[in-house]
Each structure stands twice: as structure tokens, then as C-alpha cells.
mmCIF file of C-alpha atoms in Angstrom:
data_model
loop_
_atom_site.group_PDB
_atom_site.id
_atom_site.type_symbol
_atom_site.label_atom_id
_atom_site.label_comp_id
_atom_site.label_asym_id
_atom_site.label_seq_id
_atom_site.Cartn_x
_atom_site.Cartn_y
_atom_site.Cartn_z
ATOM 1 C CA UNK A 193 83.433 -14.783 -32.924
ATOM 2 C CA UNK A 194 81.130 -17.188 -34.010
ATOM 3 C CA UNK A 195 78.935 -14.593 -34.646
ATOM 4 C CA UNK A 196 81.060 -13.372 -36.642
ATOM 5 C CA UNK A 197 82.148 -16.188 -38.909
ATOM 6 C CA UNK A 198 78.343 -16.772 -38.621
ATOM 7 C CA UNK A 199 77.433 -13.168 -39.858
ATOM 8 C CA UNK A 200 80.396 -13.691 -43.283
ATOM 9 C CA UNK A 201 79.631 -16.478 -44.036
ATOM 10 C CA UNK A 202 76.288 -15.774 -44.379
ATOM 11 C CA UNK A 203 77.285 -12.458 -46.056
ATOM 12 C CA UNK A 204 79.065 -14.620 -48.162
ATOM 13 C CA UNK A 205 76.488 -17.060 -49.377
ATOM 14 C CA UNK A 206 74.299 -14.173 -50.575
ATOM 15 C CA UNK A 207 77.024 -12.743 -52.480
ATOM 16 C CA UNK A 208 77.759 -15.918 -54.469
ATOM 17 C CA UNK A 209 73.840 -16.598 -54.517
ATOM 18 C CA UNK A 210 73.346 -12.957 -56.017
ATOM 19 C CA UNK A 211 76.133 -13.148 -58.609
ATOM 20 C CA UNK A 212 74.573 -16.605 -59.963
ATOM 21 C CA UNK A 213 71.834 -15.105 -60.028
ATOM 22 C CA UNK A 214 73.011 -11.979 -61.834
ATOM 23 C CA UNK A 215 75.220 -14.648 -64.181
ATOM 24 C CA UNK A 216 72.023 -16.333 -64.895
ATOM 25 C CA UNK A 217 70.474 -13.763 -66.206
ATOM 26 C CA UNK A 218 73.074 -12.457 -68.179
ATOM 27 C CA UNK A 219 73.286 -15.634 -69.718
ATOM 28 C CA UNK A 220 69.705 -16.052 -70.957
ATOM 29 C CA UNK A 221 69.423 -12.222 -71.976
ATOM 30 C CA UNK A 222 72.769 -12.903 -74.210
ATOM 31 C CA UNK A 223 71.633 -16.619 -75.739
ATOM 32 C CA UNK A 224 68.097 -16.968 -75.066
ATOM 33 C CA UNK A 225 67.279 -13.136 -76.759
ATOM 34 C CA UNK A 226 63.960 -12.714 -78.914
ATOM 35 C CA UNK A 227 64.924 -14.032 -82.948
ATOM 36 C CA UNK A 228 62.613 -12.486 -85.861
ATOM 37 C CA UNK A 229 61.572 -16.199 -86.535
ATOM 38 C CA UNK A 230 58.777 -15.079 -89.110
ATOM 39 C CA UNK A 231 60.029 -15.919 -92.398
ATOM 40 C CA UNK A 232 57.786 -13.306 -94.294
ATOM 41 C CA UNK A 233 58.619 -10.866 -91.800
ATOM 42 C CA UNK A 234 62.680 -11.540 -92.687
ATOM 43 C CA UNK A 235 61.591 -11.124 -96.477
ATOM 44 C CA UNK A 236 59.662 -7.864 -96.888
ATOM 45 C CA UNK A 237 62.520 -6.273 -94.360
ATOM 46 C CA UNK A 238 65.528 -7.496 -96.583
ATOM 47 C CA UNK A 239 62.933 -6.116 -99.680
ATOM 48 C CA UNK A 240 62.855 -2.372 -97.575
ATOM 49 C CA UNK A 241 66.547 -2.380 -97.143
ATOM 50 C CA UNK A 242 67.280 -3.796 -101.215
ATOM 51 C CA UNK A 243 64.373 -2.396 -103.219
ATOM 52 C CA UNK A 244 67.059 -2.922 -106.448
ATOM 53 C CA UNK A 245 67.060 -6.544 -105.090
ATOM 54 C CA UNK A 246 63.663 -7.377 -104.766
ATOM 55 C CA UNK A 247 62.806 -8.511 -108.338
ATOM 56 C CA UNK A 248 65.694 -10.857 -108.499
ATOM 57 C CA UNK A 249 64.606 -12.241 -105.034
ATOM 58 C CA UNK A 250 61.007 -12.092 -106.043
ATOM 59 C CA UNK A 251 61.764 -14.193 -109.481
ATOM 60 C CA UNK A 252 63.107 -17.036 -107.624
ATOM 61 C CA UNK A 253 59.801 -17.485 -105.041
ATOM 62 C CA UNK A 254 57.823 -17.507 -108.173
ATOM 63 C CA UNK A 255 59.905 -20.049 -110.030
ATOM 64 C CA UNK A 256 60.220 -22.088 -107.053
ATOM 65 C CA UNK A 257 64.061 -21.136 -107.157
ATOM 66 C CA UNK A 258 63.990 -20.808 -103.429
ATOM 67 C CA UNK A 259 63.885 -23.421 -101.864
ATOM 68 C CA UNK A 260 63.881 -25.118 -98.288
ATOM 69 C CA UNK A 261 66.010 -28.338 -96.693
ATOM 70 C CA UNK A 262 66.391 -29.889 -93.916
ATOM 71 C CA UNK A 263 68.787 -32.018 -92.539
ATOM 72 C CA UNK A 264 69.037 -34.031 -88.528
ATOM 73 C CA UNK A 265 72.047 -33.247 -86.186
ATOM 74 C CA UNK A 266 74.014 -35.803 -84.646
ATOM 75 C CA UNK A 267 71.854 -34.804 -81.616
ATOM 76 C CA UNK A 268 68.942 -34.770 -83.491
ATOM 77 C CA UNK A 269 67.622 -31.622 -84.045
ATOM 78 C CA UNK A 270 66.652 -30.111 -87.237
ATOM 79 C CA UNK A 271 68.253 -27.846 -88.785
ATOM 80 C CA UNK A 272 66.950 -25.850 -91.678
ATOM 81 C CA UNK A 273 68.222 -24.248 -94.819
ATOM 82 C CA UNK A 274 67.151 -22.175 -98.225
ATOM 83 C CA UNK A 275 69.125 -23.149 -101.727
ATOM 84 C CA UNK A 276 69.201 -21.608 -105.126
ATOM 85 C CA UNK A 277 70.900 -22.946 -107.866
ATOM 86 C CA UNK A 278 73.391 -20.940 -110.220
ATOM 87 C CA UNK A 279 72.234 -19.376 -113.040
ATOM 88 C CA UNK A 280 73.917 -22.386 -115.320
ATOM 89 C CA UNK A 281 75.536 -25.321 -113.603
ATOM 90 C CA UNK A 282 78.156 -24.721 -111.360
ATOM 91 C CA UNK A 283 80.678 -26.686 -109.930
ATOM 92 C CA UNK A 284 80.642 -23.690 -107.186
ATOM 93 C CA UNK A 285 78.466 -22.896 -103.655
ATOM 94 C CA UNK A 286 78.735 -20.066 -101.055
ATOM 95 C CA UNK A 287 77.273 -20.727 -97.812
ATOM 96 C CA UNK A 288 76.495 -17.211 -96.376
ATOM 97 C CA UNK A 289 76.129 -17.748 -92.679
ATOM 98 C CA UNK A 290 73.624 -14.903 -90.482
ATOM 99 C CA UNK A 291 74.231 -12.993 -87.758
ATOM 100 C CA UNK A 292 73.384 -12.711 -84.404
ATOM 101 C CA UNK A 293 69.479 -12.703 -83.930
ATOM 102 C CA UNK A 294 68.616 -12.999 -87.854
ATOM 103 C CA UNK A 295 67.083 -15.377 -90.157
ATOM 104 C CA UNK A 296 68.686 -16.688 -93.231
ATOM 105 C CA UNK A 297 66.847 -14.062 -95.555
ATOM 106 C CA UNK A 298 68.439 -11.513 -93.767
ATOM 107 C CA UNK A 299 71.330 -13.038 -95.966
ATOM 108 C CA UNK A 300 69.839 -12.930 -99.419
ATOM 109 C CA UNK A 301 71.531 -9.862 -100.803
ATOM 110 C CA UNK A 302 74.536 -12.074 -100.498
ATOM 111 C CA UNK A 303 72.871 -14.930 -102.114
ATOM 112 C CA UNK A 304 71.854 -12.553 -104.806
ATOM 113 C CA UNK A 305 76.411 -11.263 -104.762
ATOM 114 C CA UNK A 306 77.276 -14.976 -104.972
ATOM 115 C CA UNK A 307 74.358 -16.531 -107.304
ATOM 116 C CA UNK A 308 74.670 -13.175 -110.353
ATOM 117 C CA UNK A 309 78.211 -12.338 -110.139
ATOM 118 C CA UNK A 310 80.013 -15.485 -109.452
ATOM 119 C CA UNK A 311 77.437 -18.108 -110.977
ATOM 120 C CA UNK A 312 77.256 -19.993 -107.202
ATOM 121 C CA UNK A 313 74.842 -22.134 -106.081
ATOM 122 C CA UNK A 314 74.101 -20.678 -102.622
ATOM 123 C CA UNK A 315 72.975 -22.567 -99.398
ATOM 124 C CA UNK A 316 71.743 -20.155 -96.604
ATOM 125 C CA UNK A 317 71.888 -22.146 -93.130
ATOM 126 C CA UNK A 318 70.187 -20.918 -89.911
ATOM 127 C CA UNK A 319 71.960 -20.856 -87.172
ATOM 128 C CA UNK A 320 70.910 -23.368 -84.190
ATOM 129 C CA UNK A 321 68.162 -21.531 -82.129
ATOM 130 C CA UNK A 322 67.241 -18.835 -85.430
ATOM 131 C CA UNK A 323 64.645 -19.280 -87.950
ATOM 132 C CA UNK A 324 63.179 -23.331 -87.999
ATOM 133 C CA UNK A 325 66.375 -24.661 -86.688
ATOM 134 C CA UNK A 326 66.155 -26.282 -83.033
ATOM 135 C CA UNK A 327 68.028 -25.637 -80.217
ATOM 136 C CA UNK A 328 68.092 -25.146 -76.674
ATOM 137 C CA UNK A 329 69.713 -21.386 -76.886
ATOM 138 C CA UNK A 330 72.303 -19.162 -79.601
ATOM 139 C CA UNK A 331 75.484 -20.949 -79.690
ATOM 140 C CA UNK A 332 77.393 -17.328 -79.639
ATOM 141 C CA UNK A 333 79.450 -19.225 -83.308
ATOM 142 C CA UNK A 334 80.815 -22.306 -81.607
ATOM 143 C CA UNK A 335 78.661 -25.241 -81.912
ATOM 144 C CA UNK A 336 77.440 -23.561 -84.945
ATOM 145 C CA UNK A 337 80.561 -24.443 -87.312
ATOM 146 C CA UNK A 338 79.566 -28.147 -86.742
ATOM 147 C CA UNK A 339 76.744 -27.274 -87.906
ATOM 148 C CA UNK A 340 77.995 -25.419 -90.688
ATOM 149 C CA UNK A 341 80.226 -28.514 -91.179
ATOM 150 C CA UNK A 342 77.139 -30.963 -91.501
ATOM 151 C CA UNK A 343 75.862 -28.449 -95.012
ATOM 152 C CA UNK A 344 78.874 -27.867 -96.671
ATOM 153 C CA UNK A 345 78.701 -31.992 -96.605
ATOM 154 C CA UNK A 346 75.260 -31.337 -97.830
ATOM 155 C CA UNK A 347 76.690 -29.259 -101.054
ATOM 156 C CA UNK A 348 77.503 -31.981 -103.413
ATOM 157 C CA UNK A 349 73.842 -33.972 -102.689
ATOM 158 C CA UNK A 350 71.935 -30.250 -103.468
ATOM 159 C CA UNK A 351 73.510 -29.137 -106.483
ATOM 160 C CA UNK A 352 75.631 -32.157 -107.770
ATOM 161 C CA UNK A 353 79.151 -33.924 -106.943
ATOM 162 C CA UNK A 354 82.380 -31.581 -106.982
ATOM 163 C CA UNK A 355 80.974 -28.412 -105.127
ATOM 164 C CA UNK A 356 84.175 -26.016 -104.289
ATOM 165 C CA UNK A 357 82.906 -24.340 -101.274
ATOM 166 C CA UNK A 358 83.073 -20.441 -100.191
ATOM 167 C CA UNK A 359 82.175 -19.523 -96.884
ATOM 168 C CA UNK A 360 80.814 -16.239 -96.014
ATOM 169 C CA UNK A 361 79.511 -14.742 -92.710
ATOM 170 C CA UNK A 362 78.309 -11.619 -90.578
ATOM 171 C CA UNK A 363 78.702 -10.423 -87.591
ATOM 172 C CA UNK A 364 78.453 -13.557 -85.096
ATOM 173 C CA UNK A 365 78.260 -15.430 -88.497
ATOM 174 C CA UNK A 366 81.615 -14.265 -89.174
ATOM 175 C CA UNK A 367 82.876 -15.495 -85.984
ATOM 176 C CA UNK A 368 81.413 -19.135 -86.695
ATOM 177 C CA UNK A 369 82.897 -18.641 -90.377
ATOM 178 C CA UNK A 370 86.318 -17.686 -88.439
ATOM 179 C CA UNK A 371 86.003 -20.492 -85.819
ATOM 180 C CA UNK A 372 84.984 -23.285 -88.786
ATOM 181 C CA UNK A 373 88.117 -21.685 -90.469
ATOM 182 C CA UNK A 374 90.746 -23.579 -87.794
ATOM 183 C CA UNK A 375 88.708 -26.677 -87.396
ATOM 184 C CA UNK A 376 90.766 -29.289 -88.480
ATOM 185 C CA UNK A 377 88.044 -31.235 -89.825
ATOM 186 C CA UNK A 378 87.092 -28.714 -92.321
ATOM 187 C CA UNK A 379 87.084 -30.288 -95.641
ATOM 188 C CA UNK A 380 89.413 -29.999 -98.682
ATOM 189 C CA UNK A 381 86.097 -28.666 -101.130
ATOM 190 C CA UNK A 382 86.065 -25.292 -98.717
ATOM 191 C CA UNK A 383 88.881 -23.032 -101.063
ATOM 192 C CA UNK A 384 88.170 -20.013 -99.299
ATOM 193 C CA UNK A 385 86.187 -17.635 -96.633
ATOM 194 C CA UNK A 386 84.710 -14.874 -95.775
ATOM 195 C CA UNK A 387 84.215 -13.284 -92.464
ATOM 196 C CA UNK A 388 82.448 -9.751 -92.497
ATOM 197 C CA UNK A 389 82.795 -7.683 -89.317
ATOM 198 C CA UNK A 390 83.349 -11.073 -86.862
ATOM 199 C CA UNK A 391 84.210 -10.391 -83.074
ATOM 200 C CA UNK A 392 87.897 -12.195 -81.606
ATOM 201 C CA UNK A 393 85.922 -13.631 -79.158
ATOM 202 C CA UNK A 394 82.227 -14.658 -77.440
ATOM 203 C CA UNK A 395 84.001 -13.561 -74.227
ATOM 204 C CA UNK A 396 85.391 -10.235 -75.442
ATOM 205 C CA UNK A 397 82.181 -9.325 -77.429
ATOM 206 C CA UNK A 398 80.447 -10.085 -73.841
ATOM 207 C CA UNK A 399 82.971 -8.134 -71.791
ATOM 208 C CA UNK A 400 82.438 -4.684 -74.060
ATOM 209 C CA UNK A 401 79.010 -5.227 -74.061
ATOM 210 C CA UNK A 402 78.358 -5.594 -70.090
ATOM 211 C CA UNK A 403 80.992 -2.765 -70.263
ATOM 212 C CA UNK A 404 78.905 -0.793 -72.302
ATOM 213 C CA UNK A 405 75.513 -1.996 -71.285
ATOM 214 C CA UNK A 406 75.270 -2.260 -67.910
ATOM 215 C CA UNK A 407 78.559 -0.120 -67.047
ATOM 216 C CA UNK A 408 80.405 -3.495 -65.474
ATOM 217 C CA UNK A 409 82.937 -5.025 -64.858
ATOM 218 C CA UNK A 410 83.601 -8.368 -66.446
ATOM 219 C CA UNK A 411 84.413 -9.854 -62.647
ATOM 220 C CA UNK A 412 82.288 -11.447 -60.829
ATOM 221 C CA UNK A 413 79.163 -11.545 -63.356
ATOM 222 C CA UNK A 414 80.893 -12.203 -66.483
ATOM 223 C CA UNK A 415 82.279 -14.946 -64.880
ATOM 224 C CA UNK A 416 79.291 -16.836 -63.275
ATOM 225 C CA UNK A 417 77.677 -16.721 -66.441
ATOM 226 C CA UNK A 418 80.894 -18.234 -67.953
ATOM 227 C CA UNK A 419 80.581 -21.334 -65.960
ATOM 228 C CA UNK A 420 76.512 -21.846 -65.747
ATOM 229 C CA UNK A 421 77.044 -21.511 -70.251
ATOM 230 C CA UNK A 422 79.547 -24.417 -69.214
ATOM 231 C CA UNK A 423 77.519 -26.529 -66.947
ATOM 232 C CA UNK A 424 74.169 -26.089 -69.232
ATOM 233 C CA UNK A 425 75.267 -25.911 -72.527
ATOM 234 C CA UNK A 426 78.632 -27.628 -72.590
ATOM 235 C CA UNK A 427 81.200 -24.791 -73.820
ATOM 236 C CA UNK A 428 82.861 -21.383 -72.277
ATOM 237 C CA UNK A 429 82.892 -18.127 -73.565
ATOM 238 C CA UNK A 430 87.031 -18.241 -74.160
ATOM 239 C CA UNK A 431 87.029 -21.578 -75.699
ATOM 240 C CA UNK A 432 85.290 -19.590 -78.277
ATOM 241 C CA UNK A 433 87.186 -17.478 -79.036
ATOM 242 C CA UNK A 434 87.829 -16.886 -83.226
ATOM 243 C CA UNK A 435 91.140 -15.296 -83.022
ATOM 244 C CA UNK A 436 92.322 -19.015 -81.778
ATOM 245 C CA UNK A 437 90.581 -20.471 -84.866
ATOM 246 C CA UNK A 438 91.602 -18.350 -87.087
ATOM 247 C CA UNK A 439 95.468 -19.241 -85.912
ATOM 248 C CA UNK A 440 95.520 -22.470 -87.549
ATOM 249 C CA UNK A 441 93.431 -21.554 -91.067
ATOM 250 C CA UNK A 442 95.444 -22.746 -93.787
ATOM 251 C CA UNK A 443 93.072 -21.068 -96.568
ATOM 252 C CA UNK A 444 92.928 -18.324 -97.912
ATOM 253 C CA UNK A 445 90.783 -15.372 -95.971
ATOM 254 C CA UNK A 446 89.427 -11.945 -96.786
ATOM 255 C CA UNK A 447 88.441 -9.910 -93.527
ATOM 256 C CA UNK A 448 85.711 -7.207 -93.782
ATOM 257 C CA UNK A 449 84.800 -4.689 -91.312
ATOM 258 C CA UNK A 450 83.247 -1.219 -91.131
ATOM 259 C CA UNK A 451 84.947 1.765 -90.146
ATOM 260 C CA UNK A 452 82.920 2.904 -87.655
ATOM 261 C CA UNK A 453 81.312 -0.151 -85.905
ATOM 262 C CA UNK A 454 81.017 0.123 -82.422
ATOM 263 C CA UNK A 455 78.713 -3.015 -81.633
ATOM 264 C CA UNK A 456 81.791 -5.228 -82.776
ATOM 265 C CA UNK A 457 84.493 -2.682 -83.036
ATOM 266 C CA UNK A 458 86.536 -2.160 -86.252
ATOM 267 C CA UNK A 459 89.668 -2.412 -83.753
ATOM 268 C CA UNK A 460 88.817 -5.955 -83.019
ATOM 269 C CA UNK A 461 89.554 -6.879 -87.088
ATOM 270 C CA UNK A 462 93.572 -6.521 -86.539
ATOM 271 C CA UNK A 463 94.321 -9.382 -84.285
ATOM 272 C CA UNK A 464 92.010 -11.001 -86.524
ATOM 273 C CA UNK A 465 94.024 -10.116 -89.135
ATOM 274 C CA UNK A 466 97.488 -10.128 -88.099
ATOM 275 C CA UNK A 467 96.627 -13.914 -86.214
ATOM 276 C CA UNK A 468 96.098 -14.816 -89.453
ATOM 277 C CA UNK A 469 98.898 -17.242 -91.970
ATOM 278 C CA UNK A 470 99.244 -17.172 -95.360
ATOM 279 C CA UNK A 471 96.933 -15.845 -98.266
ATOM 280 C CA UNK A 472 94.357 -13.111 -97.093
ATOM 281 C CA UNK A 473 93.256 -9.716 -97.398
ATOM 282 C CA UNK A 474 91.828 -6.625 -95.705
ATOM 283 C CA UNK A 475 89.023 -3.859 -95.947
ATOM 284 C CA UNK A 476 88.106 -1.480 -93.874
ATOM 285 C CA UNK A 477 85.051 -0.112 -95.143
ATOM 286 C CA UNK A 478 84.961 3.770 -94.613
ATOM 287 C CA UNK A 479 82.768 4.680 -92.240
ATOM 288 C CA UNK A 480 80.058 1.954 -91.890
ATOM 289 C CA UNK A 481 79.126 0.441 -88.812
ATOM 290 C CA UNK A 482 77.940 -2.414 -88.060
ATOM 291 C CA UNK A 483 77.219 -5.002 -90.840
ATOM 292 C CA UNK A 484 76.206 -2.372 -92.987
ATOM 293 C CA UNK A 485 79.208 -2.582 -95.182
ATOM 294 C CA UNK A 486 77.400 -4.210 -98.460
ATOM 295 C CA UNK A 487 74.556 -1.481 -97.453
ATOM 296 C CA UNK A 488 77.055 1.065 -97.883
ATOM 297 C CA UNK A 489 79.275 0.454 -100.127
ATOM 298 C CA UNK A 490 77.011 -2.233 -102.776
ATOM 299 C CA UNK A 491 79.505 -1.859 -105.590
ATOM 300 C CA UNK A 492 83.348 -1.774 -103.785
ATOM 301 C CA UNK A 493 81.976 -4.616 -101.673
ATOM 302 C CA UNK A 494 80.718 -7.006 -104.727
ATOM 303 C CA UNK A 495 84.058 -6.217 -106.520
ATOM 304 C CA UNK A 496 86.340 -6.779 -103.360
ATOM 305 C CA UNK A 497 84.559 -10.652 -102.691
ATOM 306 C CA UNK A 498 84.466 -11.319 -106.090
ATOM 307 C CA UNK A 499 87.937 -10.607 -106.868
ATOM 308 C CA UNK A 500 89.302 -12.508 -104.086
ATOM 309 C CA UNK A 501 87.100 -15.387 -104.548
ATOM 310 C CA UNK A 502 87.808 -16.206 -107.973
ATOM 311 C CA UNK A 503 91.010 -16.592 -107.382
ATOM 312 C CA UNK A 504 90.135 -19.843 -105.687
ATOM 313 C CA UNK A 505 86.954 -21.104 -106.584
ATOM 314 C CA UNK A 506 87.570 -23.191 -109.916
#
């Protein structure tokens, strides 16, 4: 009997150790992947993808109008952003927020939309662990919302007092935007928000990827990774819920999602839109895969964003 108990105990310890090791591996793969930090490579990618916008971007760089700025977060981390003034003096500021492993220059097409079509000042933050921003790991939008709050507070310093703000996120940046939208610290200067292909929660997104990439159920590895994330980084996958946060949003929000998005499934847009109370709009871009709605439908994308935002930015 004692041998059986010892054998069962040893087997259980091995199973727990293997589960925790697997959870740690998943956490490392998810939150500490390779990130493109080379600004010039990211700029070249933007030019290849949007060649008609390259003259605009090149002219900004030639004139020194695409500028870098850094701030220090409360925990001492240095955070990087780039900013562009509006063509004519403006009290409008747009803050486009990039996606997973991306760079602020990956949002230059959205900067063009806001700067040229809406006469906005533009502020392009690099989320933690991206660009030249410091950080131990990707935060999947949850703590990133606090850093975006800091950048909102910088708009008046960079562009003049009285800035009215729109936050526009794509993919993980969209999740960041929605998590920010329900934060009771969101300043009244934020007049509206746009989210493009954001996930309902980190748990939902990681569970979907675990099933598709590894053919594994959530239990036990995702539970182990969630626990380890809480212990190491101070937040959990279920806690990081755009769905819960957007339910508390009292600002107008435009929801955009590609109609053929399999990475962050198009179906995620439905509960997010339903959860939002008050002023809102939804556009499912026909046939577009993940984060490609603007590239696939540039004229309609610009028109829909412009029509929505102009209702709320003075």
C-alpha cells in the first residue's frame, strides 16, 4: 500500500512539474516572442505595403516632422512614441495603437488617415516590449492601457492645451483600446474610440491558439500558464478581458473586423459590439483577413472612420 501511495505521489509530482513546465513554455512563447524593433525595417515594410503613401511619409521624415519622444512610467520604464503635428493647428489628437509584435511604424497608414483626412495631430506609442519601449514581456493590452493613459496625458504638452482625443487600435492594440475604454480613469478628453479586430479576452485568444496550433485543450496547460503569468507579471488571462471592459465604456466606439479573420475570429466582434452600451457602430469588412481591412478597402475604411470620428471630435 505504501509503495502504491509513493508511486501515486511521485506520478502526481511528475505530472504537476510537467504541466508547470509546459505552462512556462507557453507563457514564454506568447509573451516573449521575437519582436521587430528595427525602425527602418518596419518603415520599409510600410512603404512596400502602401506605396502610394510613401511620398507622404518620406516628406515627413525629410522635414523632421516625424519625431520621437520618450516618457518614464511610474515603474521607471522608458516608453517610446513618435508624433506628427496636424497640417494646420488643431485641437484634435489621434492615438493609433499597434498590434502584437508590431512597431509604431506599422500604424503609419492610420496616421496618414487621421493627419491628412481629419487634420489630427498623431501620437504613435510603442507598447511595452515593442520598439524602443522597455518591458519584461508583452502585456496583451491589460497593463498597456495604463501606458496609453499616460500618452493621452502627453497630448496637451506635445500639441497644445485642450486636445480632444480619439484612440484607434488594431489587433492587440484594439484589445488595449477596449480595455482602456472601460477604465474609470479615462479622461474626458477622449471623445471616441475605434477598435479594429480586437479579441474578447486574452484567455479566449490563447485558448483558441492552443487548440489550433497545438491541438490541445485549455486544461491543464493554459491554467498553468495563467497562474504563472499572475505570479510573474501580476495579471491573469481572464482578468484581461476586453469584453468586460467595453461593457463599462461610456464613449462612442466604432467596431471594425475583417469578414474572413481566422486569427482573431470574426465572431468575436459580435459579443463585443453587443456588450457596448450607448453610441456605437459596426463594420465587418468583406472578405478581409486579420488586420487587413484598411489594406483591402482603403477608401471605404477611411470614409467610415472619418464619418464616425467627425461626429464626436470638435
